[in-house]
C-alpha cells in the first residue's frame, strides 16, 4: 500500500498485512533468508476508477514495489497478479458497460498492466482475471515488446469461490454489484477445467494454477494425469483463515492442520504452492 512506513494487519487474515514499501522490503529480505524462492504482489491503489487506470501506472504501487524488491534482493523471483479488480471502482476483474463485464475490451487493459509490470522488473506474470484469451494477448504483448523470456503463470482454473472472501477484505476488491460467475468457473464443473488448461497452454502459459486448492484436489490430480506442464495450486485466503480461526479456538492444531493441508495439495499433484503460510512452513523446515 502507499504510505511512508508501517503496515496494517488484515482483520480477516490474522498474521497477514498490507505493507508499505518500507515494510515490504523487510518481509522480502526475511523471505530470502528463509529460503522462499518467490513472492507474488497485489496492490492497493490511491484511488479507484471505472477502468482501473492505476493498475498500469508506471509509478503505481506494484510497479514501485517490484523495482524496490529487485533492487534489494535480485535473487528473489517477483511474480505479479495481473487483474484490475483492486483498481476498479466497481470491483470487477474486467471493463464494465451497462452492468456487463466486457471480455475483449478487458484484454487491452490487462496487456498494458502486464507490460508495466515487466518494465518495472517483474520476473513472471500471473493473470488472475479469467477473461478468455488473456494469456494469448499478454504473451503477444510481451513478445512484441522484447520480453520474450518472461514466463506466464496462468490462473487457468479459477472457480467462483466463497473462499476468496477474506482476500476481498484485504484488497478492498468486493464487487459492488453482482458476482464473478460470468468469468470465474462453476464449482460443479471439472471438464471445463480441462478445457481452460488446454486453451491456456495453447495461448502460451508456462505454468497453470488451480484455485482454490484444498476443495479442488481432484481437479489438480486430473490435470496432472492429462498434461505435462508444471502445476501450481493457490491455497487461498479462506483456506488460510479457516485454519487460523479454528486454531485460535483451540479446535485444531495450527501447525498440523497447515502441514496436512499442504501435503494433501502436494500429493494431489501440485508442483508448487502459493500460500499465506509460506514463512511458517519455511521456518518449520529450517
Ligand atoms: C483477483 C484475485 C483474487 C484472489 C487472487 N487474485 C480475488 C478474487 O478473484 O475475487 C483471491 C486470493 C485469495 O483469496 O487468497 N485479483
PDB file of C-alpha atoms and ligand atoms in Angstrom:
ATOM      1  CA  UNK A   1       0.000   0.000   0.000  1.00  0.00           C
ATOM      2  CA  UNK A   2       1.014   3.633  -0.376  1.00  0.00           C
ATOM      3  CA  UNK A   3       2.495   5.452   2.602  1.00  0.00           C
ATOM      4  CA  UNK A   4       5.875   6.276   4.045  1.00  0.00           C
ATOM      5  CA  UNK A   5       6.094   3.498   6.611  1.00  0.00           C
ATOM      6  CA  UNK A   6       4.136   0.990   8.640  1.00  0.00           C
ATOM      7  CA  UNK A   7       1.828  -1.930   7.962  1.00  0.00           C
ATOM      8  CA  UNK A   8      -1.747  -2.802   8.893  1.00  0.00           C
ATOM      9  CA  UNK A   9      -2.963  -6.227   9.874  1.00  0.00           C
ATOM     10  CA  UNK A  10      -5.762  -7.683   7.783  1.00  0.00           C
ATOM     11  CA  UNK A  11      -8.620  -8.468  10.166  1.00  0.00           C
ATOM     12  CA  UNK A  12      -9.872 -11.464   8.178  1.00  0.00           C
ATOM     13  CA  UNK A  13      -6.364 -12.942   7.780  1.00  0.00           C
ATOM     14  CA  UNK A  14      -4.507 -12.893  11.119  1.00  0.00           C
ATOM     15  CA  UNK A  15      -0.750 -12.658  10.612  1.00  0.00           C
ATOM     16  CA  UNK A  16      -1.110 -11.094   7.137  1.00  0.00           C
ATOM     17  CA  UNK A  17      -0.513  -7.405   6.453  1.00  0.00           C
ATOM     18  CA  UNK A  18      -0.898  -4.616   3.967  1.00  0.00           C
ATOM     19  CA  UNK A  19       2.681  -3.390   3.692  1.00  0.00           C
ATOM     20  CA  UNK A  20       4.123  -0.048   2.744  1.00  0.00           C
ATOM     21  CA  UNK A  21       7.235  -0.444   0.597  1.00  0.00           C
ATOM     22  CA  UNK A  22       9.479   0.083   3.598  1.00  0.00           C
ATOM     23  CA  UNK A  23       7.838  -2.809   5.477  1.00  0.00           C
ATOM     24  CA  UNK A  24       7.624  -4.933   2.341  1.00  0.00           C
ATOM     25  CA  UNK A  25      11.394  -4.825   1.988  1.00  0.00           C
ATOM     26  CA  UNK A  26      11.789  -6.271   5.500  1.00  0.00           C
ATOM     27  CA  UNK A  27       9.350  -9.004   4.559  1.00  0.00           C
ATOM     28  CA  UNK A  28      11.092  -9.908   1.307  1.00  0.00           C
ATOM     29  CA  UNK A  29      14.515  -9.904   2.934  1.00  0.00           C
ATOM     30  CA  UNK A  30      13.177 -12.327   5.525  1.00  0.00           C
ATOM     31  CA  UNK A  31      11.673 -14.476   2.746  1.00  0.00           C
ATOM     32  CA  UNK A  32      15.065 -14.798   1.109  1.00  0.00           C
ATOM     33  CA  UNK A  33      16.675 -15.717   4.441  1.00  0.00           C
ATOM     34  CA  UNK A  34      14.044 -18.411   4.949  1.00  0.00           C
ATOM     35  CA  UNK A  35      14.691 -19.913   1.524  1.00  0.00           C
ATOM     36  CA  UNK A  36      11.361 -18.870  -0.008  1.00  0.00           C
ATOM     37  CA  UNK A  37      12.005 -18.714  -3.772  1.00  0.00           C
ATOM     38  CA  UNK A  38       9.291 -16.311  -4.898  1.00  0.00           C
ATOM     39  CA  UNK A  39       6.674 -13.773  -3.853  1.00  0.00           C
ATOM     40  CA  UNK A  40       3.531 -12.510  -5.555  1.00  0.00           C
ATOM     41  CA  UNK A  41       2.430  -8.891  -5.288  1.00  0.00           C
ATOM     42  CA  UNK A  42      -1.073  -7.403  -5.006  1.00  0.00           C
ATOM     43  CA  UNK A  43      -1.568  -3.649  -4.893  1.00  0.00           C
ATOM     44  CA  UNK A  44      -3.814  -1.216  -3.064  1.00  0.00           C
ATOM     45  CA  UNK A  45      -4.101   1.913  -5.245  1.00  0.00           C
ATOM     46  CA  UNK A  46      -4.524   5.503  -4.054  1.00  0.00           C
ATOM     47  CA  UNK A  47      -7.739   5.901  -5.999  1.00  0.00           C
ATOM     48  CA  UNK A  48     -10.017   3.573  -7.914  1.00  0.00           C
ATOM     49  CA  UNK A  49     -11.815   4.417 -11.154  1.00  0.00           C
ATOM     50  CA  UNK A  50     -14.070   2.820 -13.799  1.00  0.00           C
ATOM     51  CA  UNK A  51     -11.213   1.397 -15.877  1.00  0.00           C
ATOM     52  CA  UNK A  52      -8.734   0.724 -13.080  1.00  0.00           C
ATOM     53  CA  UNK A  53      -6.159   3.060 -14.576  1.00  0.00           C
ATOM     54  CA  UNK A  54      -3.778   2.933 -11.618  1.00  0.00           C
ATOM     55  CA  UNK A  55      -3.213  -0.731 -12.478  1.00  0.00           C
ATOM     56  CA  UNK A  56      -0.889   0.243 -15.325  1.00  0.00           C
ATOM     57  CA  UNK A  57       0.579   3.466 -13.963  1.00  0.00           C
ATOM     58  CA  UNK A  58       4.390   3.348 -14.321  1.00  0.00           C
ATOM     59  CA  UNK A  59       4.728   4.698 -10.756  1.00  0.00           C
ATOM     60  CA  UNK A  60       1.827   2.651  -9.374  1.00  0.00           C
ATOM     61  CA  UNK A  61       2.187   0.861  -6.080  1.00  0.00           C
ATOM     62  CA  UNK A  62       3.034  -2.549  -7.560  1.00  0.00           C
ATOM     63  CA  UNK A  63       5.429  -1.125 -10.165  1.00  0.00           C
ATOM     64  CA  UNK A  64       7.275   0.776  -7.413  1.00  0.00           C
ATOM     65  CA  UNK A  65       7.352  -2.304  -5.177  1.00  0.00           C
ATOM     66  CA  UNK A  66       8.774  -4.535  -7.923  1.00  0.00           C
ATOM     67  CA  UNK A  67      11.654  -2.158  -8.573  1.00  0.00           C
ATOM     68  CA  UNK A  68      12.388  -1.819  -4.850  1.00  0.00           C
ATOM     69  CA  UNK A  69      12.463  -5.586  -4.274  1.00  0.00           C
ATOM     70  CA  UNK A  70      14.599  -6.332  -7.339  1.00  0.00           C
ATOM     71  CA  UNK A  71      16.994  -3.627  -6.221  1.00  0.00           C
ATOM     72  CA  UNK A  72      17.385  -5.092  -2.721  1.00  0.00           C
ATOM     73  CA  UNK A  73      17.153  -8.839  -3.432  1.00  0.00           C
ATOM     74  CA  UNK A  74      17.589  -9.554  -7.145  1.00  0.00           C
ATOM     75  CA  UNK A  75      17.639 -13.294  -6.398  1.00  0.00           C
ATOM     76  CA  UNK A  76      14.015 -13.271  -5.198  1.00  0.00           C
ATOM     77  CA  UNK A  77      11.605 -14.132  -8.016  1.00  0.00           C
ATOM     78  CA  UNK A  78       8.906 -11.466  -8.238  1.00  0.00           C
ATOM     79  CA  UNK A  79       5.544 -12.566  -9.623  1.00  0.00           C
ATOM     80  CA  UNK A  80       2.708 -10.093 -10.094  1.00  0.00           C
ATOM     81  CA  UNK A  81      -1.040 -10.616 -10.079  1.00  0.00           C
ATOM     82  CA  UNK A  82      -2.419  -9.229 -13.325  1.00  0.00           C
ATOM     83  CA  UNK A  83      -6.048  -8.283 -12.706  1.00  0.00           C
ATOM     84  CA  UNK A  84      -7.796  -4.953 -12.317  1.00  0.00           C
ATOM     85  CA  UNK A  85     -10.279  -5.715  -9.531  1.00  0.00           C
ATOM     86  CA  UNK A  86      -8.235  -3.960  -6.847  1.00  0.00           C
ATOM     87  CA  UNK A  87      -8.137  -0.849  -9.043  1.00  0.00           C
ATOM     88  CA  UNK A  88     -11.692  -0.546 -10.373  1.00  0.00           C
ATOM     89  CA  UNK A  89     -14.411   1.405  -8.565  1.00  0.00           C
ATOM     90  CA  UNK A  90     -16.913  -1.386  -9.326  1.00  0.00           C
ATOM     91  CA  UNK A  91     -14.544  -4.104  -8.039  1.00  0.00           C
ATOM     92  CA  UNK A  92     -14.863  -6.342 -11.100  1.00  0.00           C
ATOM     93  CA  UNK A  93     -11.965  -8.011 -12.914  1.00  0.00           C
ATOM     94  CA  UNK A  94     -12.993  -6.581 -16.267  1.00  0.00           C
ATOM     95  CA  UNK A  95     -14.161  -3.446 -18.009  1.00  0.00           C
ATOM     96  CA  UNK A  96     -17.845  -2.880 -17.244  1.00  0.00           C
ATOM     97  CA  UNK A  97     -20.508  -1.416 -19.511  1.00  0.00           C
ATOM     98  CA  UNK A  98     -24.217  -1.271 -18.682  1.00  0.00           C
ATOM     99  CA  UNK A  99     -23.735  -3.770 -15.882  1.00  0.00           C
ATOM    100  CA  UNK A 100     -21.958  -6.278 -18.117  1.00  0.00           C
ATOM    101  CA  UNK A 101     -18.320  -7.384 -17.914  1.00  0.00           C
ATOM    102  CA  UNK A 102     -16.727  -6.987 -21.345  1.00  0.00           C
ATOM    103  CA  UNK A 103     -14.254  -9.755 -22.093  1.00  0.00           C
ATOM    104  CA  UNK A 104     -12.467  -8.487 -25.201  1.00  0.00           C
ATOM    105  CA  UNK A 105     -12.279  -4.843 -24.102  1.00  0.00           C
ATOM    106  CA  UNK A 106     -10.522  -6.013 -20.936  1.00  0.00           C
ATOM    107  CA  UNK A 107      -7.671  -7.725 -22.799  1.00  0.00           C
ATOM    108  CA  UNK A 108      -6.036  -4.462 -23.857  1.00  0.00           C
ATOM    109  CA  UNK A 109      -6.050  -3.183 -20.259  1.00  0.00           C
ATOM    110  CA  UNK A 110      -4.506  -6.424 -18.977  1.00  0.00           C
ATOM    111  CA  UNK A 111      -1.820  -6.257 -21.631  1.00  0.00           C
ATOM    112  CA  UNK A 112      -0.971  -2.701 -20.584  1.00  0.00           C
ATOM    113  CA  UNK A 113      -0.861  -3.717 -16.930  1.00  0.00           C
ATOM    114  CA  UNK A 114       1.376  -6.713 -17.694  1.00  0.00           C
ATOM    115  CA  UNK A 115       3.796  -4.565 -19.690  1.00  0.00           C
ATOM    116  CA  UNK A 116       4.030  -2.004 -16.907  1.00  0.00           C
ATOM    117  CA  UNK A 117       4.989  -4.801 -14.504  1.00  0.00           C
ATOM    118  CA  UNK A 118       7.752  -6.259 -16.681  1.00  0.00           C
ATOM    119  CA  UNK A 119       9.047  -2.774 -17.452  1.00  0.00           C
ATOM    120  CA  UNK A 120       9.428  -2.308 -13.680  1.00  0.00           C
ATOM    121  CA  UNK A 121      11.343  -5.596 -13.434  1.00  0.00           C
ATOM    122  CA  UNK A 122       8.764  -8.331 -12.736  1.00  0.00           C
ATOM    123  CA  UNK A 123      10.100 -11.846 -13.381  1.00  0.00           C
ATOM    124  CA  UNK A 124       6.798 -13.611 -14.008  1.00  0.00           C
ATOM    125  CA  UNK A 125       3.204 -12.551 -14.665  1.00  0.00           C
ATOM    126  CA  UNK A 126       0.167 -14.215 -13.162  1.00  0.00           C
ATOM    127  CA  UNK A 127      -3.099 -13.198 -14.848  1.00  0.00           C
ATOM    128  CA  UNK A 128      -5.983 -13.909 -12.442  1.00  0.00           C
ATOM    129  CA  UNK A 129      -8.869 -12.154 -14.180  1.00  0.00           C
ATOM    130  CA  UNK A 130     -10.318 -15.176 -16.034  1.00  0.00           C
ATOM    131  CA  UNK A 131     -11.141 -13.297 -19.257  1.00  0.00           C
ATOM    132  CA  UNK A 132     -10.944 -15.621 -22.258  1.00  0.00           C
ATOM    133  CA  UNK A 133      -7.889 -15.067 -24.443  1.00  0.00           C
ATOM    134  CA  UNK A 134      -5.881 -13.073 -21.934  1.00  0.00           C
ATOM    135  CA  UNK A 135      -2.886 -15.412 -21.844  1.00  0.00           C
ATOM    136  CA  UNK A 136      -2.529 -15.095 -25.615  1.00  0.00           C
ATOM    137  CA  UNK A 137      -2.965 -11.319 -25.505  1.00  0.00           C
ATOM    138  CA  UNK A 138      -0.369 -10.887 -22.755  1.00  0.00           C
ATOM    139  CA  UNK A 139       2.070 -13.306 -24.446  1.00  0.00           C
ATOM    140  CA  UNK A 140       1.810 -11.361 -27.683  1.00  0.00           C
ATOM    141  CA  UNK A 141       2.251  -8.047 -25.878  1.00  0.00           C
ATOM    142  CA  UNK A 142       5.365  -9.346 -24.138  1.00  0.00           C
ATOM    143  CA  UNK A 143       6.872 -10.768 -27.311  1.00  0.00           C
ATOM    144  CA  UNK A 144       6.426  -7.694 -29.488  1.00  0.00           C
ATOM    145  CA  UNK A 145       7.918  -5.533 -26.780  1.00  0.00           C
ATOM    146  CA  UNK A 146      11.028  -7.657 -26.397  1.00  0.00           C
ATOM    147  CA  UNK A 147      10.089  -9.536 -23.216  1.00  0.00           C
ATOM    148  CA  UNK A 148      10.264 -12.903 -24.915  1.00  0.00           C
ATOM    149  CA  UNK A 149      11.818 -14.602 -21.870  1.00  0.00           C
ATOM    150  CA  UNK A 150       9.202 -13.545 -19.308  1.00  0.00           C
ATOM    151  CA  UNK A 151       7.059 -16.537 -18.294  1.00  0.00           C
ATOM    152  CA  UNK A 152       3.317 -16.576 -17.620  1.00  0.00           C
ATOM    153  CA  UNK A 153       1.826 -18.372 -14.648  1.00  0.00           C
ATOM    154  CA  UNK A 154      -1.808 -18.544 -15.607  1.00  0.00           C
ATOM    155  CA  UNK A 155      -4.611 -18.760 -13.072  1.00  0.00           C
ATOM    156  CA  UNK A 156      -6.034 -21.211 -15.589  1.00  0.00           C
ATOM    157  CA  UNK A 157      -8.583 -22.891 -13.355  1.00  0.00           C
ATOM    158  CA  UNK A 158     -10.165 -20.383 -11.044  1.00  0.00           C
ATOM    159  CA  UNK A 159     -13.503 -21.253  -9.533  1.00  0.00           C
ATOM    160  CA  UNK A 160     -16.098 -18.714  -8.421  1.00  0.00           C
ATOM    161  CA  UNK A 161     -15.418 -19.435  -4.759  1.00  0.00           C
ATOM    162  CA  UNK A 162     -16.640 -18.203  -1.384  1.00  0.00           C
ATOM    163  CA  UNK A 163     -13.127 -18.864  -0.087  1.00  0.00           C
ATOM    164  CA  UNK A 164     -11.829 -15.579  -1.569  1.00  0.00           C
ATOM    165  CA  UNK A 165     -13.895 -13.530   0.904  1.00  0.00           C
ATOM    166  CA  UNK A 166     -11.080 -12.749   3.375  1.00  0.00           C
ATOM    167  CA  UNK A 167      -8.843 -11.581   0.484  1.00  0.00           C
ATOM    168  CA  UNK A 168     -11.505  -9.231  -0.809  1.00  0.00           C
ATOM    169  CA  UNK A 169     -11.483  -7.543   2.602  1.00  0.00           C
ATOM    170  CA  UNK A 170      -7.690  -7.397   2.427  1.00  0.00           C
ATOM    171  CA  UNK A 171      -7.566  -5.966  -1.085  1.00  0.00           C
ATOM    172  CA  UNK A 172     -10.798  -3.995  -0.799  1.00  0.00           C
ATOM    173  CA  UNK A 173     -11.990  -5.625  -4.021  1.00  0.00           C
ATOM    174  CA  UNK A 174     -15.535  -6.797  -3.351  1.00  0.00           C
ATOM    175  CA  UNK A 175     -17.652  -6.471  -6.495  1.00  0.00           C
ATOM    176  CA  UNK A 176     -20.027  -3.540  -5.997  1.00  0.00           C
ATOM    177  CA  UNK A 177     -22.787  -5.287  -7.943  1.00  0.00           C
ATOM    178  CA  UNK A 178     -23.452  -8.864  -8.990  1.00  0.00           C
ATOM    179  CA  UNK A 179     -20.831 -11.584  -8.668  1.00  0.00           C
ATOM    180  CA  UNK A 180     -17.906 -13.070 -10.615  1.00  0.00           C
ATOM    181  CA  UNK A 181     -19.804 -16.039 -12.001  1.00  0.00           C
ATOM    182  CA  UNK A 182     -19.791 -14.759 -15.583  1.00  0.00           C
ATOM    183  CA  UNK A 183     -15.992 -15.128 -15.733  1.00  0.00           C
ATOM    184  CA  UNK A 184     -14.923 -17.430 -12.897  1.00  0.00           C
ATOM    185  CA  UNK A 185     -15.807 -21.115 -13.045  1.00  0.00           C
ATOM    186  CA  UNK A 186     -18.733 -23.219 -11.878  1.00  0.00           C
ATOM    187  CA  UNK A 187     -17.682 -25.282  -8.860  1.00  0.00           C
ATOM    188  CA  UNK A 188     -19.532 -28.356 -10.118  1.00  0.00           C
ATOM    189  CA  UNK A 189     -17.694 -28.463 -13.425  1.00  0.00           C
ATOM    190  CA  UNK A 190     -14.443 -30.416 -13.764  1.00  0.00           C
ATOM    191  CA  UNK A 191     -14.437 -30.915 -17.536  1.00  0.00           C
ATOM    192  CA  UNK A 192     -14.402 -27.168 -18.124  1.00  0.00           C
ATOM    193  CA  UNK A 193     -11.169 -27.075 -16.089  1.00  0.00           C
ATOM    194  CA  UNK A 194      -9.514 -29.325 -18.675  1.00  0.00           C
ATOM    195  CA  UNK A 195     -10.604 -27.016 -21.494  1.00  0.00           C
ATOM    196  CA  UNK A 196      -9.328 -23.950 -19.630  1.00  0.00           C
ATOM    197  CA  UNK A 197      -5.932 -25.609 -19.134  1.00  0.00           C
ATOM    198  CA  UNK A 198      -5.712 -26.762 -22.768  1.00  0.00           C
ATOM    199  CA  UNK A 199      -6.574 -23.272 -24.049  1.00  0.00           C
ATOM    200  CA  UNK A 200      -4.095 -21.526 -21.747  1.00  0.00           C
ATOM    201  CA  UNK A 201      -1.280 -23.888 -22.770  1.00  0.00           C
ATOM    202  CA  UNK A 202      -2.127 -23.249 -26.414  1.00  0.00           C
ATOM    203  CA  UNK A 203      -2.029 -19.492 -25.781  1.00  0.00           C
ATOM    204  CA  UNK A 204       1.415 -19.724 -24.178  1.00  0.00           C
ATOM    205  CA  UNK A 205       1.053 -20.365 -20.436  1.00  0.00           C
ATOM    206  CA  UNK A 206       4.221 -21.772 -18.851  1.00  0.00           C
ATOM    207  CA  UNK A 207       2.612 -22.869 -15.567  1.00  0.00           C
ATOM    208  CA  UNK A 208      -1.082 -23.431 -14.880  1.00  0.00           C
ATOM    209  CA  UNK A 209      -2.644 -22.762 -11.499  1.00  0.00           C
ATOM    210  CA  UNK A 210      -5.680 -24.226  -9.772  1.00  0.00           C
ATOM    211  CA  UNK A 211      -7.505 -22.079  -7.246  1.00  0.00           C
ATOM    212  CA  UNK A 212      -8.702 -22.654  -4.525  1.00  0.00           C
ATOM    213  CA  UNK A 213      -6.561 -25.677  -3.673  1.00  0.00           C
ATOM    214  CA  UNK A 214      -7.949 -27.984  -0.996  1.00  0.00           C
ATOM    215  CA  UNK A 215     -11.587 -28.099  -2.229  1.00  0.00           C
ATOM    216  CA  UNK A 216     -10.328 -28.881  -5.768  1.00  0.00           C
ATOM    217  CA  UNK A 217      -7.723 -31.625  -5.254  1.00  0.00           C
ATOM    218  CA  UNK A 218      -9.481 -33.833  -7.796  1.00  0.00           C
ATOM    219  CA  UNK A 219      -9.011 -31.141 -10.412  1.00  0.00           C
ATOM    220  CA  UNK A 220      -5.281 -30.878  -9.653  1.00  0.00           C
ATOM    221  CA  UNK A 221      -4.940 -34.665  -9.910  1.00  0.00           C
ATOM    222  CA  UNK A 222      -6.806 -34.786 -13.197  1.00  0.00           C
ATOM    223  CA  UNK A 223      -4.657 -32.054 -14.763  1.00  0.00           C
ATOM    224  CA  UNK A 224      -1.544 -33.904 -13.592  1.00  0.00           C
ATOM    225  CA  UNK A 225      -2.763 -37.029 -15.415  1.00  0.00           C
ATOM    226  CA  UNK A 226      -3.636 -35.237 -18.615  1.00  0.00           C
ATOM    227  CA  UNK A 227      -0.998 -32.554 -19.143  1.00  0.00           C
ATOM    228  CA  UNK A 228       2.767 -32.313 -18.987  1.00  0.00           C
ATOM    229  CA  UNK A 229       3.066 -28.816 -17.602  1.00  0.00           C
ATOM    230  CA  UNK A 230       4.078 -27.519 -14.162  1.00  0.00           C
ATOM    231  CA  UNK A 231       1.015 -27.163 -11.933  1.00  0.00           C
ATOM    232  CA  UNK A 232       0.665 -24.556  -9.221  1.00  0.00           C
ATOM    233  CA  UNK A 233      -2.027 -24.517  -6.555  1.00  0.00           C
ATOM    234  CA  UNK A 234      -3.225 -21.468  -4.638  1.00  0.00           C
ATOM    235  CA  UNK A 235      -4.184 -22.120  -1.036  1.00  0.00           C
ATOM    236  CA  UNK A 236      -6.451 -19.090  -0.836  1.00  0.00           C
ATOM    237  CA  UNK A 237      -7.358 -16.650   1.908  1.00  0.00           C
ATOM    238  CA  UNK A 238     -10.411 -18.594   3.112  1.00  0.00           C
ATOM    239  CA  UNK A 239      -8.420 -21.798   3.426  1.00  0.00           C
ATOM    240  CA  UNK A 240      -5.858 -19.912   5.499  1.00  0.00           C
ATOM    241  CA  UNK A 241      -8.470 -18.079   7.581  1.00  0.00           C
ATOM    242  CA  UNK A 242     -10.345 -21.287   8.471  1.00  0.00           C
ATOM    243  CA  UNK A 243      -7.241 -22.936   9.875  1.00  0.00           C
ATOM    244  CA  UNK A 244      -6.282 -19.777  11.756  1.00  0.00           C
ATOM    245  CA  UNK A 245      -9.760 -19.357  13.228  1.00  0.00           C
ATOM    246  CA  UNK A 246     -10.167 -22.976  14.326  1.00  0.00           C
ATOM    247  CA  UNK A 247      -6.674 -22.974  15.815  1.00  0.00           C
ATOM    248  CA  UNK A 248      -7.436 -19.813  17.737  1.00  0.00           C
ATOM    249  CA  UNK A 249     -10.464 -21.515  19.258  1.00  0.00           C
ATOM    250  CA  UNK A 250      -8.278 -24.469  20.202  1.00  0.00           C
ATOM    251  CA  UNK A 251     -10.238 -26.784  17.900  1.00  0.00           C
ATOM    252  CA  UNK A 252      -7.360 -27.905  15.661  1.00  0.00           C
ATOM    253  CA  UNK A 253      -3.602 -27.761  15.974  1.00  0.00           C
ATOM    254  CA  UNK A 254      -2.461 -24.983  13.651  1.00  0.00           C
ATOM    255  CA  UNK A 255       0.896 -26.439  12.608  1.00  0.00           C
ATOM    256  CA  UNK A 256      -0.601 -29.873  12.000  1.00  0.00           C
ATOM    257  CA  UNK A 257      -3.569 -28.530  10.037  1.00  0.00           C
ATOM    258  CA  UNK A 258      -1.265 -26.371   7.942  1.00  0.00           C
ATOM    259  CA  UNK A 259       1.114 -29.218   7.088  1.00  0.00           C
ATOM    260  CA  UNK A 260      -1.646 -31.747   6.456  1.00  0.00           C
ATOM    261  CA  UNK A 261      -3.362 -29.379   4.018  1.00  0.00           C
ATOM    262  CA  UNK A 262      -0.157 -28.511   2.191  1.00  0.00           C
ATOM    263  CA  UNK A 263       0.885 -32.153   1.924  1.00  0.00           C
ATOM    264  CA  UNK A 264      -2.549 -33.047   0.524  1.00  0.00           C
ATOM    265  CA  UNK A 265      -2.180 -30.363  -2.149  1.00  0.00           C
ATOM    266  CA  UNK A 266       1.276 -31.657  -2.996  1.00  0.00           C
ATOM    267  CA  UNK A 267       0.051 -35.280  -3.010  1.00  0.00           C
ATOM    268  CA  UNK A 268      -2.708 -34.380  -5.467  1.00  0.00           C
ATOM    269  CA  UNK A 269      -0.025 -33.247  -7.907  1.00  0.00           C
ATOM    270  CA  UNK A 270       0.854 -29.593  -7.329  1.00  0.00           C
ATOM    271  CA  UNK A 271       4.461 -28.823  -8.238  1.00  0.00           C
ATOM    272  CA  UNK A 272       4.341 -25.529  -6.385  1.00  0.00           C
ATOM    273  CA  UNK A 273       2.041 -23.963  -3.817  1.00  0.00           C
ATOM    274  CA  UNK A 274       1.151 -20.347  -3.308  1.00  0.00           C
ATOM    275  CA  UNK A 275       0.320 -19.997   0.386  1.00  0.00           C
ATOM    276  CA  UNK A 276      -0.030 -17.408   3.147  1.00  0.00           C
ATOM    277  CA  UNK A 277       1.684 -19.968   5.387  1.00  0.00           C
ATOM    278  CA  UNK A 278       4.937 -19.722   3.392  1.00  0.00           C
ATOM    279  CA  UNK A 279       7.003 -18.203   6.182  1.00  0.00           C
ATOM    280  CA  UNK A 280       5.619 -20.558   8.813  1.00  0.00           C
ATOM    281  CA  UNK A 281       6.336 -23.642   6.703  1.00  0.00           C
ATOM    282  CA  UNK A 282       9.796 -22.419   5.786  1.00  0.00           C
ATOM    283  CA  UNK A 283      10.543 -21.869   9.478  1.00  0.00           C
ATOM    284  CA  UNK A 284       9.462 -25.430  10.248  1.00  0.00           C
ATOM    285  CA  UNK A 285      11.773 -26.741   7.555  1.00  0.00           C
ATOM    286  CA  UNK A 286      14.830 -24.775   8.609  1.00  0.00           C
TER     287      UNK A 286
HETATM  288  C1  LIG B   1      -8.115 -11.274  -8.297  1.00  0.00           C
HETATM  289  C2  LIG B   1      -7.690 -12.199  -7.232  1.00  0.00           C
HETATM  290  C3  LIG B   1      -8.455 -12.663  -6.150  1.00  0.00           C
HETATM  291  C4  LIG B   1      -7.621 -13.501  -5.420  1.00  0.00           C
HETATM  292  C5  LIG B   1      -6.381 -13.514  -6.024  1.00  0.00           C
HETATM  293  N1  LIG B   1      -6.459 -12.711  -7.156  1.00  0.00           N
HETATM  294  C6  LIG B   1      -9.819 -12.297  -5.733  1.00  0.00           C
HETATM  295  C7  LIG B   1     -10.997 -12.711  -6.482  1.00  0.00           C
HETATM  296  O1  LIG B   1     -10.949 -13.384  -7.513  1.00  0.00           O
HETATM  297  O2  LIG B   1     -12.053 -12.298  -6.030  1.00  0.00           O
HETATM  298  C8  LIG B   1      -8.028 -14.245  -4.173  1.00  0.00           C
HETATM  299  C9  LIG B   1      -6.908 -14.777  -3.373  1.00  0.00           C
HETATM  300  C10 LIG B   1      -7.289 -15.328  -2.053  1.00  0.00           C
HETATM  301  O3  LIG B   1      -8.474 -15.482  -1.715  1.00  0.00           O
HETATM  302  O4  LIG B   1      -6.354 -15.620  -1.302  1.00  0.00           O
HETATM  303  N2  LIG B   1      -7.250 -10.172  -8.378  1.00  0.00           N
END
